[in-house]
Short mmCIF file of C-alpha atoms and ligand atoms in Angstrom, two decimals:
data_model
loop_
_atom_site.label_atom_id
_atom_site.label_comp_id
_atom_site.label_asym_id
_atom_site.label_seq_id
_atom_site.Cartn_x
_atom_site.Cartn_y
_atom_site.Cartn_z
CA UNK A 7 125.76 78.22 88.59
CA UNK A 8 126.24 80.51 91.55
CA UNK A 9 123.02 81.81 93.12
CA UNK A 10 122.82 85.59 93.31
CA UNK A 11 121.98 87.23 96.62
CA UNK A 12 121.98 90.65 98.22
CA UNK A 13 122.29 91.16 101.98
CA UNK A 14 121.53 94.90 101.83
CA UNK A 15 118.53 95.93 103.97
CA UNK A 16 114.93 96.53 102.89
CA UNK A 17 113.73 100.07 103.71
CA UNK A 18 110.19 100.48 105.12
CA UNK A 19 108.46 103.66 106.23
CA UNK A 20 105.24 105.16 107.56
CA UNK A 21 104.05 108.31 109.26
CA UNK A 22 104.14 106.49 112.61
CA UNK A 23 103.53 103.09 114.13
CA UNK A 24 101.04 101.79 111.52
CA UNK A 25 103.76 100.75 109.09
CA UNK A 26 105.08 98.35 111.70
CA UNK A 27 102.03 96.13 110.94
CA UNK A 28 103.51 95.77 107.43
CA UNK A 29 107.09 95.37 108.65
CA UNK A 30 105.89 92.55 110.92
CA UNK A 31 104.61 90.60 107.91
CA UNK A 32 107.81 91.28 105.94
CA UNK A 33 109.88 89.92 108.83
CA UNK A 34 107.61 86.85 109.00
CA UNK A 35 107.83 86.19 105.25
CA UNK A 36 111.53 87.04 104.93
CA UNK A 37 113.23 86.34 108.26
CA UNK A 38 116.78 86.62 106.91
CA UNK A 39 116.38 90.11 105.48
CA UNK A 40 117.85 93.11 107.28
CA UNK A 41 115.45 96.04 107.57
CA UNK A 42 115.59 99.78 108.16
CA UNK A 43 112.31 101.30 109.34
CA UNK A 44 111.61 105.04 109.36
CA UNK A 45 108.66 106.29 111.42
CA UNK A 46 107.92 109.94 110.64
CA UNK A 47 106.26 110.50 114.02
CA UNK A 48 107.17 114.21 114.04
CA UNK A 49 104.81 114.80 111.09
CA UNK A 50 102.14 112.18 111.91
CA UNK A 51 99.31 112.22 110.89
CA UNK A 52 99.75 112.44 107.13
CA UNK A 53 96.04 111.90 106.48
CA UNK A 54 94.78 115.49 106.87
CA UNK A 55 97.64 116.95 104.75
CA UNK A 56 97.59 117.69 101.03
CA UNK A 57 98.85 115.04 98.61
CA UNK A 58 101.55 117.48 97.45
CA UNK A 59 102.92 117.94 100.94
CA UNK A 60 102.97 114.18 101.62
CA UNK A 61 104.62 113.60 98.24
CA UNK A 62 107.44 115.86 99.44
CA UNK A 63 107.83 113.73 102.60
CA UNK A 64 107.95 110.56 100.48
CA UNK A 65 110.76 111.95 98.35
CA UNK A 66 112.72 112.98 101.45
CA UNK A 67 112.34 109.65 103.25
CA UNK A 68 113.16 107.60 100.15
CA UNK A 69 116.33 109.68 99.69
CA UNK A 70 117.27 109.03 103.34
CA UNK A 71 116.69 105.28 102.90
CA UNK A 72 118.72 105.15 99.69
CA UNK A 73 121.50 106.81 101.66
CA UNK A 74 121.26 103.94 104.16
CA UNK A 75 122.01 101.57 101.27
CA UNK A 76 118.63 99.81 101.00
CA UNK A 77 117.99 97.48 98.05
CA UNK A 78 114.20 98.04 97.97
CA UNK A 79 111.74 100.42 99.62
CA UNK A 80 108.26 99.63 100.93
CA UNK A 81 105.98 102.62 101.43
CA UNK A 82 104.06 101.07 104.34
CA UNK A 83 101.53 103.89 104.39
CA UNK A 84 98.50 104.17 102.14
CA UNK A 85 98.43 107.96 102.26
CA UNK A 86 102.10 108.16 101.26
CA UNK A 87 101.56 105.53 98.56
CA UNK A 88 98.63 107.45 97.10
CA UNK A 89 100.57 110.73 97.26
CA UNK A 90 104.06 109.76 96.18
CA UNK A 91 104.60 106.20 94.92
CA UNK A 92 104.67 107.02 91.20
CA UNK A 93 106.87 110.09 91.71
CA UNK A 94 109.30 108.11 93.90
CA UNK A 95 109.48 105.26 91.38
CA UNK A 96 110.44 107.79 88.73
CA UNK A 97 113.06 109.42 90.96
CA UNK A 98 114.94 106.51 92.52
CA UNK A 99 116.78 103.57 90.99
CA UNK A 100 115.82 101.05 93.72
CA UNK A 101 112.46 99.26 93.32
CA UNK A 102 109.68 100.87 95.38
CA UNK A 103 106.55 99.02 96.48
CA UNK A 104 103.38 100.63 97.84
CA UNK A 105 100.47 99.16 99.81
CA UNK A 106 97.42 100.26 97.81
CA UNK A 107 97.75 97.85 94.90
CA UNK A 108 98.32 94.80 97.14
CA UNK A 109 95.31 95.78 99.30
CA UNK A 110 93.14 96.22 96.21
CA UNK A 111 94.20 92.82 94.91
CA UNK A 112 93.36 91.13 98.21
CA UNK A 113 89.89 92.74 98.19
CA UNK A 114 89.15 91.72 94.60
CA UNK A 115 90.09 88.15 95.45
CA UNK A 116 87.88 88.13 98.54
CA UNK A 117 84.62 89.74 97.43
CA UNK A 118 81.73 87.54 96.32
CA UNK A 119 78.96 90.11 95.80
CA UNK A 120 81.38 92.65 94.25
CA UNK A 121 80.51 95.39 96.71
CA UNK A 122 83.66 96.55 98.46
CA UNK A 123 84.02 99.18 101.18
CA UNK A 124 87.23 101.13 101.71
CA UNK A 125 88.08 103.05 104.86
CA UNK A 126 91.16 105.24 104.83
CA UNK A 127 92.50 108.70 105.68
CA UNK A 128 91.01 111.80 104.12
CA UNK A 129 93.98 112.16 101.73
CA UNK A 130 93.80 108.54 100.56
CA UNK A 131 90.05 108.66 99.95
CA UNK A 132 90.43 112.03 98.20
CA UNK A 133 93.08 110.59 95.89
CA UNK A 134 90.67 107.87 94.69
CA UNK A 135 93.66 105.50 94.58
CA UNK A 136 91.83 102.47 95.99
CA UNK A 137 88.71 102.82 93.86
CA UNK A 138 90.93 103.10 90.77
CA UNK A 139 93.17 100.17 91.75
CA UNK A 140 90.16 97.92 92.50
CA UNK A 141 88.29 98.85 89.34
CA UNK A 142 91.45 98.39 87.31
CA UNK A 143 91.38 94.74 88.39
CA UNK A 144 87.58 94.28 88.09
CA UNK A 145 85.58 97.11 86.55
CA UNK A 146 82.34 95.44 87.72
CA UNK A 147 83.05 96.01 91.40
CA UNK A 148 81.25 98.84 93.17
CA UNK A 149 83.50 100.63 95.65
CA UNK A 150 82.16 102.60 98.61
CA UNK A 151 84.87 104.77 100.18
CA UNK A 152 84.70 106.60 103.50
CA UNK A 153 87.33 108.71 105.22
CA UNK A 154 87.74 107.61 108.83
CA UNK A 155 90.43 110.00 110.07
CA UNK A 156 89.80 109.56 113.79
CA UNK A 157 90.76 105.88 113.57
CA UNK A 158 94.45 106.91 113.26
CA UNK A 159 94.15 108.93 116.45
CA UNK A 160 92.35 106.04 118.21
CA UNK A 161 94.94 103.49 117.06
CA UNK A 162 97.82 105.59 118.35
CA UNK A 163 95.93 106.22 121.59
CA UNK A 164 95.41 102.49 122.18
CA UNK A 165 99.09 101.76 121.80
CA UNK A 166 99.66 104.15 124.67
CA UNK A 167 96.85 102.75 126.81
CA UNK A 168 97.59 99.04 126.95
CA UNK A 169 100.41 96.80 127.98
CA UNK A 170 101.53 93.69 126.15
CA UNK A 171 102.08 92.85 122.49
CA UNK A 172 99.67 94.03 119.84
CA UNK A 173 98.58 90.45 118.96
CA UNK A 174 96.40 90.87 122.01
CA UNK A 175 94.99 94.04 120.47
CA UNK A 176 94.25 92.42 117.13
CA UNK A 177 92.61 89.27 118.48
CA UNK A 178 88.82 89.18 118.42
CA UNK A 179 88.84 88.91 122.19
CA UNK A 180 90.82 92.14 122.58
CA UNK A 181 89.17 94.69 124.82
CA UNK A 182 91.73 97.48 124.31
CA UNK A 183 89.69 99.41 121.77
CA UNK A 184 86.26 98.24 122.90
CA UNK A 185 85.25 101.38 124.74
CA UNK A 186 81.91 103.17 124.42
CA UNK A 187 83.49 106.38 123.08
CA UNK A 188 85.44 104.49 120.38
CA UNK A 189 82.44 102.33 119.49
CA UNK A 190 80.31 105.39 118.96
CA UNK A 191 82.86 106.88 116.54
CA UNK A 192 83.17 103.53 114.74
CA UNK A 193 79.38 103.20 114.40
CA UNK A 194 79.10 106.72 112.96
CA UNK A 195 81.75 105.94 110.36
CA UNK A 196 80.76 102.39 109.48
CA UNK A 197 76.96 102.12 109.70
CA UNK A 198 76.44 103.83 106.29
CA UNK A 199 78.89 101.36 104.72
CA UNK A 200 77.15 98.41 106.32
CA UNK A 201 73.89 99.56 104.78
CA UNK A 202 75.53 99.41 101.32
CA UNK A 203 75.57 95.60 101.62
CA UNK A 204 79.37 95.32 101.29
CA UNK A 205 80.86 91.86 101.90
CA UNK A 206 84.50 93.06 102.02
CA UNK A 207 86.04 96.04 103.79
CA UNK A 208 89.55 97.24 102.96
CA UNK A 209 91.45 98.61 105.94
CA UNK A 210 93.07 101.24 103.73
CA UNK A 211 95.39 102.64 106.37
CA UNK A 212 98.21 100.67 107.95
CA UNK A 213 97.10 101.81 111.41
CA UNK A 214 93.68 100.17 111.08
CA UNK A 215 94.62 96.47 111.54
CA UNK A 216 95.12 97.44 115.18
CA UNK A 217 91.40 98.25 115.30
CA UNK A 218 90.20 94.96 113.81
CA UNK A 219 88.15 93.99 116.87
CA UNK A 220 86.48 97.41 117.04
CA UNK A 221 85.75 97.61 113.30
CA UNK A 222 84.71 93.95 113.00
CA UNK A 223 82.34 94.40 115.95
CA UNK A 224 80.45 97.11 114.07
CA UNK A 225 80.39 95.69 110.52
CA UNK A 226 79.65 92.12 111.65
CA UNK A 227 81.00 88.71 110.75
CA UNK A 228 79.62 88.66 107.23
CA UNK A 229 82.02 91.38 106.15
CA UNK A 230 85.62 90.26 105.54
CA UNK A 231 88.27 92.72 106.69
CA UNK A 232 91.20 92.99 104.28
CA UNK A 233 94.55 94.65 104.94
CA UNK A 234 97.52 94.90 102.60
CA UNK A 235 100.28 93.76 104.96
CA UNK A 236 100.51 90.07 103.98
CA UNK A 237 99.97 90.70 100.29
CA UNK A 238 102.67 93.40 100.32
CA UNK A 239 105.14 91.06 102.03
CA UNK A 240 104.42 88.47 99.33
CA UNK A 241 105.09 91.07 96.62
CA UNK A 242 108.41 91.99 98.22
CA UNK A 243 109.45 88.36 98.37
CA UNK A 244 108.55 87.75 94.71
CA UNK A 245 110.31 90.88 93.56
CA UNK A 246 113.53 90.01 95.38
CA UNK A 247 113.36 86.41 94.17
CA UNK A 248 112.93 87.55 90.58
CA UNK A 249 115.93 89.86 90.87
CA UNK A 250 118.12 87.29 92.62
CA UNK A 251 118.32 89.79 95.47
CA UNK A 252 117.21 87.79 98.51
CA UNK A 253 119.57 87.73 101.49
CA UNK A 254 121.57 84.55 102.09
CA UNK A 255 119.85 82.12 104.43
CA UNK A 256 122.86 82.26 106.75
CA UNK A 257 122.62 86.05 106.91
CA UNK A 258 122.13 87.40 110.43
CA UNK A 259 119.51 90.14 109.91
CA UNK A 260 120.01 93.59 111.38
CA UNK A 261 116.98 95.68 112.35
CA UNK A 262 117.37 99.43 112.48
CA UNK A 263 114.58 101.80 113.51
CA UNK A 264 114.75 105.52 112.85
CA UNK A 265 112.23 108.02 114.15
CA UNK A 266 111.79 111.70 113.36
CA UNK A 267 109.96 112.07 116.70
CA UNK A 268 111.59 113.62 119.73
CA UNK A 269 110.94 110.68 122.07
CA UNK A 270 113.14 107.79 120.95
CA UNK A 271 112.45 105.81 124.10
CA UNK A 272 108.68 106.02 123.57
CA UNK A 273 109.03 104.97 119.92
CA UNK A 274 111.03 101.98 121.11
CA UNK A 275 108.49 100.96 123.78
CA UNK A 276 105.31 101.39 121.73
CA UNK A 277 106.82 100.16 118.47
CA UNK A 278 107.89 96.91 120.12
CA UNK A 279 104.26 96.40 121.09
CA UNK A 280 103.02 96.66 117.49
CA UNK A 281 105.91 94.63 116.13
CA UNK A 282 105.82 91.98 118.90
CA UNK A 283 109.60 92.14 118.89
CA UNK A 284 112.34 93.93 120.79
CA UNK A 285 113.49 97.10 119.04
CA UNK A 286 117.11 97.24 120.13
CA UNK A 287 118.57 99.66 117.59
CA UNK A 288 116.37 102.77 117.64
CA UNK A 289 117.83 106.13 116.70
CA UNK A 290 116.49 109.51 115.76
CA UNK A 291 116.76 110.89 112.26
CA UNK A 292 116.42 114.50 111.12
CA UNK A 293 114.92 114.99 107.68
N1 DGL B 20 99.33 104.82 108.31
C1 DGL B 20 99.00 105.79 107.34
C2 DGL B 20 98.25 105.18 106.16
O1 DGL B 20 98.39 104.00 105.90
C3 DGL B 20 98.24 107.01 107.75
C4 DGL B 20 98.30 107.54 109.10
C5 DGL B 20 98.39 109.04 109.04
O2 DGL B 20 97.37 109.73 108.83
O3 DGL B 20 99.50 109.50 109.19
O4 DGL B 20 97.54 105.86 105.46
#
């Protein structure tokens, strides 16, 4: 029997650079897949906006990706997932995967004392999407959610401040985000959560894995930090396998990057840092 395959690209998007932390895991898990990434830098941040407004952006970007011929879309943004995943799944024929459910699953698997913290943007926390997704999997878990909007700003700032690939940022030894002014903000946000005796903290925004060293330094080693990137990449792999829609192993993957921002060169330079990979094909896109 002939094996089915599909060499069409996977579409991935975020409000900015954060979604590249998810794309990185997808590329690791599925190295033969072509990808098209959209970074909506012109409208970043999404977090302070209303869910309705972000839902509109999700519809627009999914339509643009479908036009690019993608076979599957990953909403690599928690805010956009909370605001528009269900609506987009109803609108478009291609499968669409969000990051909230995978993150919730990872947290449920990790917690021992069943006290889970969630940090995310204002819109994501307001939507209650994580608390619902976690309790859907285990109704006995207590979820403590806190909006930490300034972390998006700090993450984007750090990308601009440091040289070198972001692995260096994420490592425990990274000093990029360990600055008194950032630590003070992190302590203000995270101390109340620490006092709730959580053993697991969901990084409920795709920008936050960049701040692992800063966040981990405040909550301490006994709290496990969970992000959805790896779990989402696993979901994508399974979904494509099930549909017989993986790319052929001999397929030479193409990587396209589209930004709504005005500075394509900057997107290319900073994005490569998060992705730890050259971003050769970067273009602007008007939505
Ligand atoms: N990276 C996005 C998320 O996962 C949010 C960043 C923003 O506020 O635009 O929620």
